[in-house]
Tab-separated table of N, CA and C in Angstrom:
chain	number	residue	atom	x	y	z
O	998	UNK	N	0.839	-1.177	0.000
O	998	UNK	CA	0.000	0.000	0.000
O	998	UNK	C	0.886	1.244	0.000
O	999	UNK	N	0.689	1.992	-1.284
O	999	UNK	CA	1.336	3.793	-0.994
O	999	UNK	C	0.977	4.055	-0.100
O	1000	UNK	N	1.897	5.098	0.526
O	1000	UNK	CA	1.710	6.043	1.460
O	1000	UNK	C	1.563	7.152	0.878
O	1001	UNK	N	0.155	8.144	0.453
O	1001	UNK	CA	0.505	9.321	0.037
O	1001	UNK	C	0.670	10.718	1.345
O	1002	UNK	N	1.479	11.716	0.599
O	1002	UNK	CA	1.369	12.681	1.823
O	1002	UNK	C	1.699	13.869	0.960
O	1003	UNK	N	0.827	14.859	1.280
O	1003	UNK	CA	0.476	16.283	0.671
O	1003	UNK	C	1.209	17.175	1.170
O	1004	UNK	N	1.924	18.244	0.656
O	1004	UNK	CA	2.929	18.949	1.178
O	1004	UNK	C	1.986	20.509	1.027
O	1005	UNK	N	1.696	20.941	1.935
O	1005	UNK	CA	1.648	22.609	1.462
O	1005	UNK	C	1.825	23.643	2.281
O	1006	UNK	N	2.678	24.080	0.907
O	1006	UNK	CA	3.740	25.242	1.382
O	1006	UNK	C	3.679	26.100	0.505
O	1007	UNK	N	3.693	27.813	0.552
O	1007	UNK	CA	4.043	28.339	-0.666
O	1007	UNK	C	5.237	28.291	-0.951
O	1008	UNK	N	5.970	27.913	-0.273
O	1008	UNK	CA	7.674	28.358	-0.848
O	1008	UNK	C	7.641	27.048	-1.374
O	1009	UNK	N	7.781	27.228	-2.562
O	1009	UNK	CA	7.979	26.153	-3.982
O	1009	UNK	C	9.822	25.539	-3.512
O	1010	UNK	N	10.424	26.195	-2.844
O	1010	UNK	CA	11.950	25.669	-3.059
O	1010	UNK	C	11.787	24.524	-1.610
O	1011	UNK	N	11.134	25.007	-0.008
O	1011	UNK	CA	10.453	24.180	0.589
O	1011	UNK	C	9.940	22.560	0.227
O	1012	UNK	N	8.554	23.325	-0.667
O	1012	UNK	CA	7.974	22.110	-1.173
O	1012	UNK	C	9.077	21.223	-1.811
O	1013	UNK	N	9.511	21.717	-2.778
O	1013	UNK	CA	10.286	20.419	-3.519
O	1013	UNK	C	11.304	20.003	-2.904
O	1014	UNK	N	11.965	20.684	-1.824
O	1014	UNK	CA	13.120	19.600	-0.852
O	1014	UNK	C	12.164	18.531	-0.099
O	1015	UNK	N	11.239	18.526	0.524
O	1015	UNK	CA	10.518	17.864	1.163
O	1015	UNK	C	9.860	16.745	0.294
O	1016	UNK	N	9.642	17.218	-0.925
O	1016	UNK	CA	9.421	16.067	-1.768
O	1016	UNK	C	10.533	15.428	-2.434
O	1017	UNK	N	11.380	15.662	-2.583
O	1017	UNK	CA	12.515	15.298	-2.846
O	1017	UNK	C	12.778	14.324	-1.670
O	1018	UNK	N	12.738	14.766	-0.486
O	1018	UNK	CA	13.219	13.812	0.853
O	1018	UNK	C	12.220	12.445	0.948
O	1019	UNK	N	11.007	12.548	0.337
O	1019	UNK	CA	9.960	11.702	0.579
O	1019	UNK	C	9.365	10.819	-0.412
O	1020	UNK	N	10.050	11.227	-1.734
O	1020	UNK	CA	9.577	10.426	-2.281
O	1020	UNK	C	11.088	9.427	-2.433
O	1021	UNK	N	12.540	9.768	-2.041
O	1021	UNK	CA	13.247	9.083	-1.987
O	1021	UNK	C	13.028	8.347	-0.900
O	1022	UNK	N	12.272	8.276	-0.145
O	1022	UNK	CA	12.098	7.427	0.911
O	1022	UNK	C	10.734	6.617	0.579
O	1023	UNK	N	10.573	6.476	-0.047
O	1023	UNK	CA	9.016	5.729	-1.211
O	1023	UNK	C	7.846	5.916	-1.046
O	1024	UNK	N	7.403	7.305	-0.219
O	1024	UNK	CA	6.323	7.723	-0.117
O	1024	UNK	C	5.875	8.500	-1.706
O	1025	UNK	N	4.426	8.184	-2.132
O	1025	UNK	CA	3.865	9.244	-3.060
O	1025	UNK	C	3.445	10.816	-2.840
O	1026	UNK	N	4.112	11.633	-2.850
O	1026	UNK	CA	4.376	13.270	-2.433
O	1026	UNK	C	3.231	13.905	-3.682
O	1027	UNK	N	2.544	14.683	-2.909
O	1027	UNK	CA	1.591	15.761	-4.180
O	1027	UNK	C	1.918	16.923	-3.400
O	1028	UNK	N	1.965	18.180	-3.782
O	1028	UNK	CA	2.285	19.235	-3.536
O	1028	UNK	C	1.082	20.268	-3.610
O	1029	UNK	N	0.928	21.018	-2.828
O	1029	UNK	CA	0.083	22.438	-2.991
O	1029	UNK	C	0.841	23.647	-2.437
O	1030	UNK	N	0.452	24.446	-3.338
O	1030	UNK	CA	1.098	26.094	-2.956
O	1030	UNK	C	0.535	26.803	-2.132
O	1031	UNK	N	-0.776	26.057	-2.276
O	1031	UNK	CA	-1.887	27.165	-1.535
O	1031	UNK	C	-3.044	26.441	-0.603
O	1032	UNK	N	-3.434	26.910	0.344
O	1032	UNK	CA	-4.814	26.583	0.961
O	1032	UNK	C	-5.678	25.863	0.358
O	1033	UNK	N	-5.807	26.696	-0.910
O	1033	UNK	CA	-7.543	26.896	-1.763
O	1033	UNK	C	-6.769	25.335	-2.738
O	1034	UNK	N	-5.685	25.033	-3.277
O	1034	UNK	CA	-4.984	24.444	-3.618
O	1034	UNK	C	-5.181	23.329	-3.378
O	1035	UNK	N	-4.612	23.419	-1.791
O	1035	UNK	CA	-4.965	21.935	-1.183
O	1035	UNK	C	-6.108	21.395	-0.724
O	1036	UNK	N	-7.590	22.755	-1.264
O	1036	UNK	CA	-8.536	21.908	-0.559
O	1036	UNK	C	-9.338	21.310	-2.271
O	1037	UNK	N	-8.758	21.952	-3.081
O	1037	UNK	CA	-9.432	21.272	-4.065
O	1037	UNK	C	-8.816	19.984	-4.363
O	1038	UNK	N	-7.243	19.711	-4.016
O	1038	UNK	CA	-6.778	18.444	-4.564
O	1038	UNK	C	-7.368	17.522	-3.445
O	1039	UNK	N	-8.003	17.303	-2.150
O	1039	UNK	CA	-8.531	16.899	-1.437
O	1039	UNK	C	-9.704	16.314	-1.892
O	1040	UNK	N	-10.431	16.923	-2.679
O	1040	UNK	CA	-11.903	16.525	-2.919
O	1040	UNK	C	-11.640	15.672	-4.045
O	1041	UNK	N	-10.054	15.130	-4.463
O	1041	UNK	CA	-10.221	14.446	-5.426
O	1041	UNK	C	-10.180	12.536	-5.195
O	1042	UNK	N	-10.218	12.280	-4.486
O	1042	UNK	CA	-10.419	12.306	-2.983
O	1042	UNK	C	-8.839	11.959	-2.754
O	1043	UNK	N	-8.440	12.217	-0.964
O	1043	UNK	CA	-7.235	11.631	-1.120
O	1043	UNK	C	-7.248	11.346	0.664
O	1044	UNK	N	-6.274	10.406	0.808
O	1044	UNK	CA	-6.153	9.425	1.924
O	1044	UNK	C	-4.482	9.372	1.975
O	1045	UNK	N	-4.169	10.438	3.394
O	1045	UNK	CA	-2.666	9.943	3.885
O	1045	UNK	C	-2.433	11.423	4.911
O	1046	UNK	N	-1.268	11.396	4.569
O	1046	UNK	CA	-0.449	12.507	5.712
O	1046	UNK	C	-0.634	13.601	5.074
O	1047	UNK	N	-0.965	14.734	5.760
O	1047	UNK	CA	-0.948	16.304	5.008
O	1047	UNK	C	0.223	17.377	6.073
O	1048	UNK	N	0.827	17.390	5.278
O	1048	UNK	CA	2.078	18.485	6.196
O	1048	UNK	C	1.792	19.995	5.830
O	1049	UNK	N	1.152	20.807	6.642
O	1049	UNK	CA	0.384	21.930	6.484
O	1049	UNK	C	1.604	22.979	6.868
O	1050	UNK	N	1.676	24.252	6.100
O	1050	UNK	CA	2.190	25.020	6.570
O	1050	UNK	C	1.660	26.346	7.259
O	1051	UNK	N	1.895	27.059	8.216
O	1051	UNK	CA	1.254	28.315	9.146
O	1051	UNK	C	0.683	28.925	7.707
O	1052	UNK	N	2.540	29.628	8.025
O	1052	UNK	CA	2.467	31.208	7.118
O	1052	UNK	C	2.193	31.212	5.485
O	1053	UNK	N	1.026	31.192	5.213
O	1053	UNK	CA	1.067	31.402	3.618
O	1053	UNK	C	-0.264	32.552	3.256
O	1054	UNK	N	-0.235	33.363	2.214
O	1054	UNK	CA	-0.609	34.139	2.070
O	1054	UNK	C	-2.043	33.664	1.431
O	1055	UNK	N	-3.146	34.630	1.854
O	1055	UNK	CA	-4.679	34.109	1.116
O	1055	UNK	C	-5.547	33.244	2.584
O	1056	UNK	N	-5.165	32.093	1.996
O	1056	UNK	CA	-5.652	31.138	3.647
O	1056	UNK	C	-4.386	31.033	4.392
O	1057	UNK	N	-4.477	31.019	5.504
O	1057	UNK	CA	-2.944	30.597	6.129
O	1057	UNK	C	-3.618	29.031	6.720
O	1058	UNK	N	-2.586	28.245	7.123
O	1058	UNK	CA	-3.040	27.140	7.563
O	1058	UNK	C	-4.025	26.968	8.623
O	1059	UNK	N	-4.095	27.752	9.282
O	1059	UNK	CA	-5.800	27.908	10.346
O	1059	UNK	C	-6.441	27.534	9.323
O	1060	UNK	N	-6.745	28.331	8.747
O	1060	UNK	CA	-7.899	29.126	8.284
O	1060	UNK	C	-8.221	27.575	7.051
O	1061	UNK	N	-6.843	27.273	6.160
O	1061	UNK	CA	-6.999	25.922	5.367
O	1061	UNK	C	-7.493	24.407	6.396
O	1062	UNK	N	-6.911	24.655	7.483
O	1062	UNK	CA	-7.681	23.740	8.139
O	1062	UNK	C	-8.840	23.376	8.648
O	1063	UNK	N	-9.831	24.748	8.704
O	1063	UNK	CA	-10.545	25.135	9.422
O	1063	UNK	C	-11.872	24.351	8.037
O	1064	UNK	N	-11.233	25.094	6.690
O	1064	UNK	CA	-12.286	25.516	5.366
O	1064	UNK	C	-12.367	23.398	5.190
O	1065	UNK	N	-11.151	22.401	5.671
O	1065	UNK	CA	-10.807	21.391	5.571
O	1065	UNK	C	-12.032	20.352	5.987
O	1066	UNK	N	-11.993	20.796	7.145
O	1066	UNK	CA	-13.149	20.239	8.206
O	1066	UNK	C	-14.215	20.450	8.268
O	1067	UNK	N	-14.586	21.610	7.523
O	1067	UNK	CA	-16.107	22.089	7.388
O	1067	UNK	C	-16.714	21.531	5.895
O	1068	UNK	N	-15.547	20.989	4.965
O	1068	UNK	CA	-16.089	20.612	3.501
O	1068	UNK	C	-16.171	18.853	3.991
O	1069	UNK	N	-15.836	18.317	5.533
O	1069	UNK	CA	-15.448	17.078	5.637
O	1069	UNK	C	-14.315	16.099	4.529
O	1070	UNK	N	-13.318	17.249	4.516
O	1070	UNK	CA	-12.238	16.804	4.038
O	1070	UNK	C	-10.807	15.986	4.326
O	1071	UNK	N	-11.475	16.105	6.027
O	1071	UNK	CA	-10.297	15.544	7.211
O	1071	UNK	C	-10.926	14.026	6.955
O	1072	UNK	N	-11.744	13.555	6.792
O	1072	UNK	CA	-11.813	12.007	7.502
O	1072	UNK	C	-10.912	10.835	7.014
O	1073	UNK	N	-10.258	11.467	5.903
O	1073	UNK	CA	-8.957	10.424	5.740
O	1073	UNK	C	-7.308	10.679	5.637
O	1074	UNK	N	-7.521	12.137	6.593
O	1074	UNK	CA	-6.204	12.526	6.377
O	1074	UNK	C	-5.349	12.432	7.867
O	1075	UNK	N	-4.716	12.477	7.872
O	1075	UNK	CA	-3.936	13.044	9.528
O	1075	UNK	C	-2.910	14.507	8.744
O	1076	UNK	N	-3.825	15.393	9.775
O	1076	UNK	CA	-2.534	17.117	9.649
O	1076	UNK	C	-1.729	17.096	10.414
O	1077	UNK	N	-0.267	17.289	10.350
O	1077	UNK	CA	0.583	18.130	10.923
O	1077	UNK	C	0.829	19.594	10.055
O	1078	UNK	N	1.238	20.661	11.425
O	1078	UNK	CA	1.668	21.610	10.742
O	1078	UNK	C	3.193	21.342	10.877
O	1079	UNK	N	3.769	22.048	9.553
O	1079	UNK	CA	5.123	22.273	9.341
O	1079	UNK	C	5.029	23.707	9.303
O	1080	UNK	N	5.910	24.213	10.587
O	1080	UNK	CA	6.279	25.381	10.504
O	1080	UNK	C	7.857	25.755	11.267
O	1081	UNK	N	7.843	26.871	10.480
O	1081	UNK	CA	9.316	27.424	11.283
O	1081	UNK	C	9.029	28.128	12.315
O	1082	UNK	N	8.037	28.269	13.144
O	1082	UNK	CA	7.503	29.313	14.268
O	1082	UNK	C	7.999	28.528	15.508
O	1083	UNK	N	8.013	29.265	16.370
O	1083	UNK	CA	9.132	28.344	18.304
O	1083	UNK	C	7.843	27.719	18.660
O	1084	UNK	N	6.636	28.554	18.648
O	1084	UNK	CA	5.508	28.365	19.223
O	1084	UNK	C	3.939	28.885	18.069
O	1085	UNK	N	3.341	27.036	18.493
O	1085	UNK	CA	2.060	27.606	17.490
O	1085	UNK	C	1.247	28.885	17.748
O	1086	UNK	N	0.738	29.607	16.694
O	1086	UNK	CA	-0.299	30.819	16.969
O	1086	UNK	C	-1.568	30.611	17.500
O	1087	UNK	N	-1.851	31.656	18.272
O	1087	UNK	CA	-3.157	31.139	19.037
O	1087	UNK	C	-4.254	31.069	18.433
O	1088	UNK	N	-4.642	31.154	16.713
O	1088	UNK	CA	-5.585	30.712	16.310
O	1088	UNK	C	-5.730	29.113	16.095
O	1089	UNK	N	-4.454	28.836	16.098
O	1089	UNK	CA	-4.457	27.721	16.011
O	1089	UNK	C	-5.059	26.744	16.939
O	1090	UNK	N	-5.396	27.294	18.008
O	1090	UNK	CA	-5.873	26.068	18.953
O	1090	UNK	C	-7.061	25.547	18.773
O	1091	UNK	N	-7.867	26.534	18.092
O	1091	UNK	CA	-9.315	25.944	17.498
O	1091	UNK	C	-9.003	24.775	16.744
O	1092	UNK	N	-7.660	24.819	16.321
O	1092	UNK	CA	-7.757	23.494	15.170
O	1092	UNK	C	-7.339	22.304	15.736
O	1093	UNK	N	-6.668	22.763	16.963
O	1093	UNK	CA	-5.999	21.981	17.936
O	1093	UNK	C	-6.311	20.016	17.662
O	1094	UNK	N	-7.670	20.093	17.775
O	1094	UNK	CA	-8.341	18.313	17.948
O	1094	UNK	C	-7.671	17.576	16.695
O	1095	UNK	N	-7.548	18.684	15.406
O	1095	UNK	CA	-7.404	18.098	13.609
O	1095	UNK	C	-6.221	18.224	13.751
O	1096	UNK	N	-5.145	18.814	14.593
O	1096	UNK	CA	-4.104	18.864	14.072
O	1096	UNK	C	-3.219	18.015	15.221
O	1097	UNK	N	-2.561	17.134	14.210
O	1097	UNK	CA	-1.632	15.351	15.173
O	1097	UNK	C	-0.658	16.220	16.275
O	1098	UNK	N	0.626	16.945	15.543
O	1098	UNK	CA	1.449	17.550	15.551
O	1098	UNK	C	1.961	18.753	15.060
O	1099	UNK	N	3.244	19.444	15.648
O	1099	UNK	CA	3.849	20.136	15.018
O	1099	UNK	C	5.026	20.013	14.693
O	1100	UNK	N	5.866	20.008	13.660
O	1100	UNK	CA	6.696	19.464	12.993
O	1100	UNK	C	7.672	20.951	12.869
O	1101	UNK	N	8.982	21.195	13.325
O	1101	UNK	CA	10.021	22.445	12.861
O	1101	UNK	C	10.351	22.128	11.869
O	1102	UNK	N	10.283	23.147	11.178
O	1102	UNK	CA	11.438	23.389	9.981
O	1102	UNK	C	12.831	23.882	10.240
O	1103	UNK	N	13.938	23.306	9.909
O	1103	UNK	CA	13.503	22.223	8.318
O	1103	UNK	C	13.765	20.955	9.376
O	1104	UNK	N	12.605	20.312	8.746
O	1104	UNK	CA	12.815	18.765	9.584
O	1104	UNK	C	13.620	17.997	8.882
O	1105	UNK	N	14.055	16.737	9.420
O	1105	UNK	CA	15.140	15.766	8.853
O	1105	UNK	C	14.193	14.832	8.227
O	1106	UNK	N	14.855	13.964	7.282
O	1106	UNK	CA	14.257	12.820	6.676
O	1106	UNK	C	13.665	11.641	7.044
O	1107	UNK	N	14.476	11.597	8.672
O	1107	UNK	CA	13.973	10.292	9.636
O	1107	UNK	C	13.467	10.715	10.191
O	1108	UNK	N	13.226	12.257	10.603
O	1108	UNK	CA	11.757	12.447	12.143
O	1108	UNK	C	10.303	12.547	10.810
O	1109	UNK	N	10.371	13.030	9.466
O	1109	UNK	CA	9.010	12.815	8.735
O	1109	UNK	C	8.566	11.524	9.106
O	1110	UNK	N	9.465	10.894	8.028
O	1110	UNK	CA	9.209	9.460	7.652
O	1110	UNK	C	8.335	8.484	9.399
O	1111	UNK	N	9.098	8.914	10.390
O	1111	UNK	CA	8.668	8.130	10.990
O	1111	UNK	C	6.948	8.672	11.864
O	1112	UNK	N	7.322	10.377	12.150
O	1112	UNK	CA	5.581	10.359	12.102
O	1112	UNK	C	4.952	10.325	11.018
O	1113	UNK	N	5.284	10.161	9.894
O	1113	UNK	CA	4.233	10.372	8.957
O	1113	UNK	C	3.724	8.123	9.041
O	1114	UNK	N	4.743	7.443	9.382
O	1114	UNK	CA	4.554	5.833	9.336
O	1114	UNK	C	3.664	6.135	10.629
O	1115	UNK	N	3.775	6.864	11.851
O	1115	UNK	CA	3.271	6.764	12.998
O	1115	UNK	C	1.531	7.390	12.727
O	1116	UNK	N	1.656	8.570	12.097
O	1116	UNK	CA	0.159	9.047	11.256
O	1116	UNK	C	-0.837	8.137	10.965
O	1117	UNK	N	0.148	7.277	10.016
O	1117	UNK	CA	-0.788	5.896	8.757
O	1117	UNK	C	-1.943	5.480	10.273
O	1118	UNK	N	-1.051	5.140	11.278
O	1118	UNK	CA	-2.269	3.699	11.834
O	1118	UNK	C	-3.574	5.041	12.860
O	1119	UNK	N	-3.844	6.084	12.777
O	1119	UNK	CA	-4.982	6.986	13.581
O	1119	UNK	C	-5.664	6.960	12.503
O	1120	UNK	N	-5.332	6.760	10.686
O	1120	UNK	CA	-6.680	6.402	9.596
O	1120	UNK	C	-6.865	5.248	9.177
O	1121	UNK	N	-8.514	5.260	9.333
O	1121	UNK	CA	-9.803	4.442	9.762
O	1121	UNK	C	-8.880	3.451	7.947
O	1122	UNK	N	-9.611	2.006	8.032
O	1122	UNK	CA	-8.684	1.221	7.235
O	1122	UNK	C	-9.541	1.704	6.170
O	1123	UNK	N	-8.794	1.188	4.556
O	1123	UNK	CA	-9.553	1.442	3.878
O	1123	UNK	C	-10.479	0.590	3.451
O	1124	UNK	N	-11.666	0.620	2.694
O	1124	UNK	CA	-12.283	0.086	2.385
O	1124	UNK	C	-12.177	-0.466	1.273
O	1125	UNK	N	-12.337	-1.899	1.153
O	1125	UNK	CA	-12.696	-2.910	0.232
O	1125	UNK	C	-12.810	-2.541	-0.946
């Protein structure tokens, strides 16, 4: 079984090291730039790890998480945010229940890999 896991970030140089790190490690990596981005590639449907970033311009990751859960777009994903911040923002705590973890940037190749393997088993199995 793939493991897919959604990267979004606007910084395009971000995104593609992280996919670069993950798909050499044999995960299937899709990328979004944006909020609005990642909630449409969601509805296509998709099932795995989503590595969310804070700061991005338009939706910031609250706000993409928030638009996530209200289209019932979470029920087959597990979120972490990836951010470079010391400490999450306090909008964030509303999202608090949807969101696994928080992940620093720049993370290493073995702390993803292993929450994103630790992610897989909190979604419901798939179906037949």
């Amino acid at each position: 079984m793939t493991t897919h896991v959604m990267v979004v970030d606007d910084d395009a140089l971000i995104s593609a090291i992280v996919r670069q790190m993950l798909e050499s490690a044999g995960y299937e990596v899709h990328t979004a730039l944006s909020g609005q981005n990642c909630i449409e590639q969601l509805r296509s449907p998709f099932r795995g790890v989503i590595l969310m970033d804070y700061a991005m311009p338009g939706m910031n990751g609250s706000e993409t998480i928030k638009a996530i859960s209200e289209e019932g777009l979470d029920k087959n994903c597990v979120i972490f945010m990836l951010t470079g911040m010391d400490e999450p923002p306090t909008d964030l705590q509303s999202s608090s229940e949807r969101v696994l973890d928080y992940i620093r940037k720049p993370p290493t190749r073995d702390d993803l890999c292993a929450r994103i393997e630790e992610a897989m088993s909190f979604l419901p199995p798939e179906s037949e």
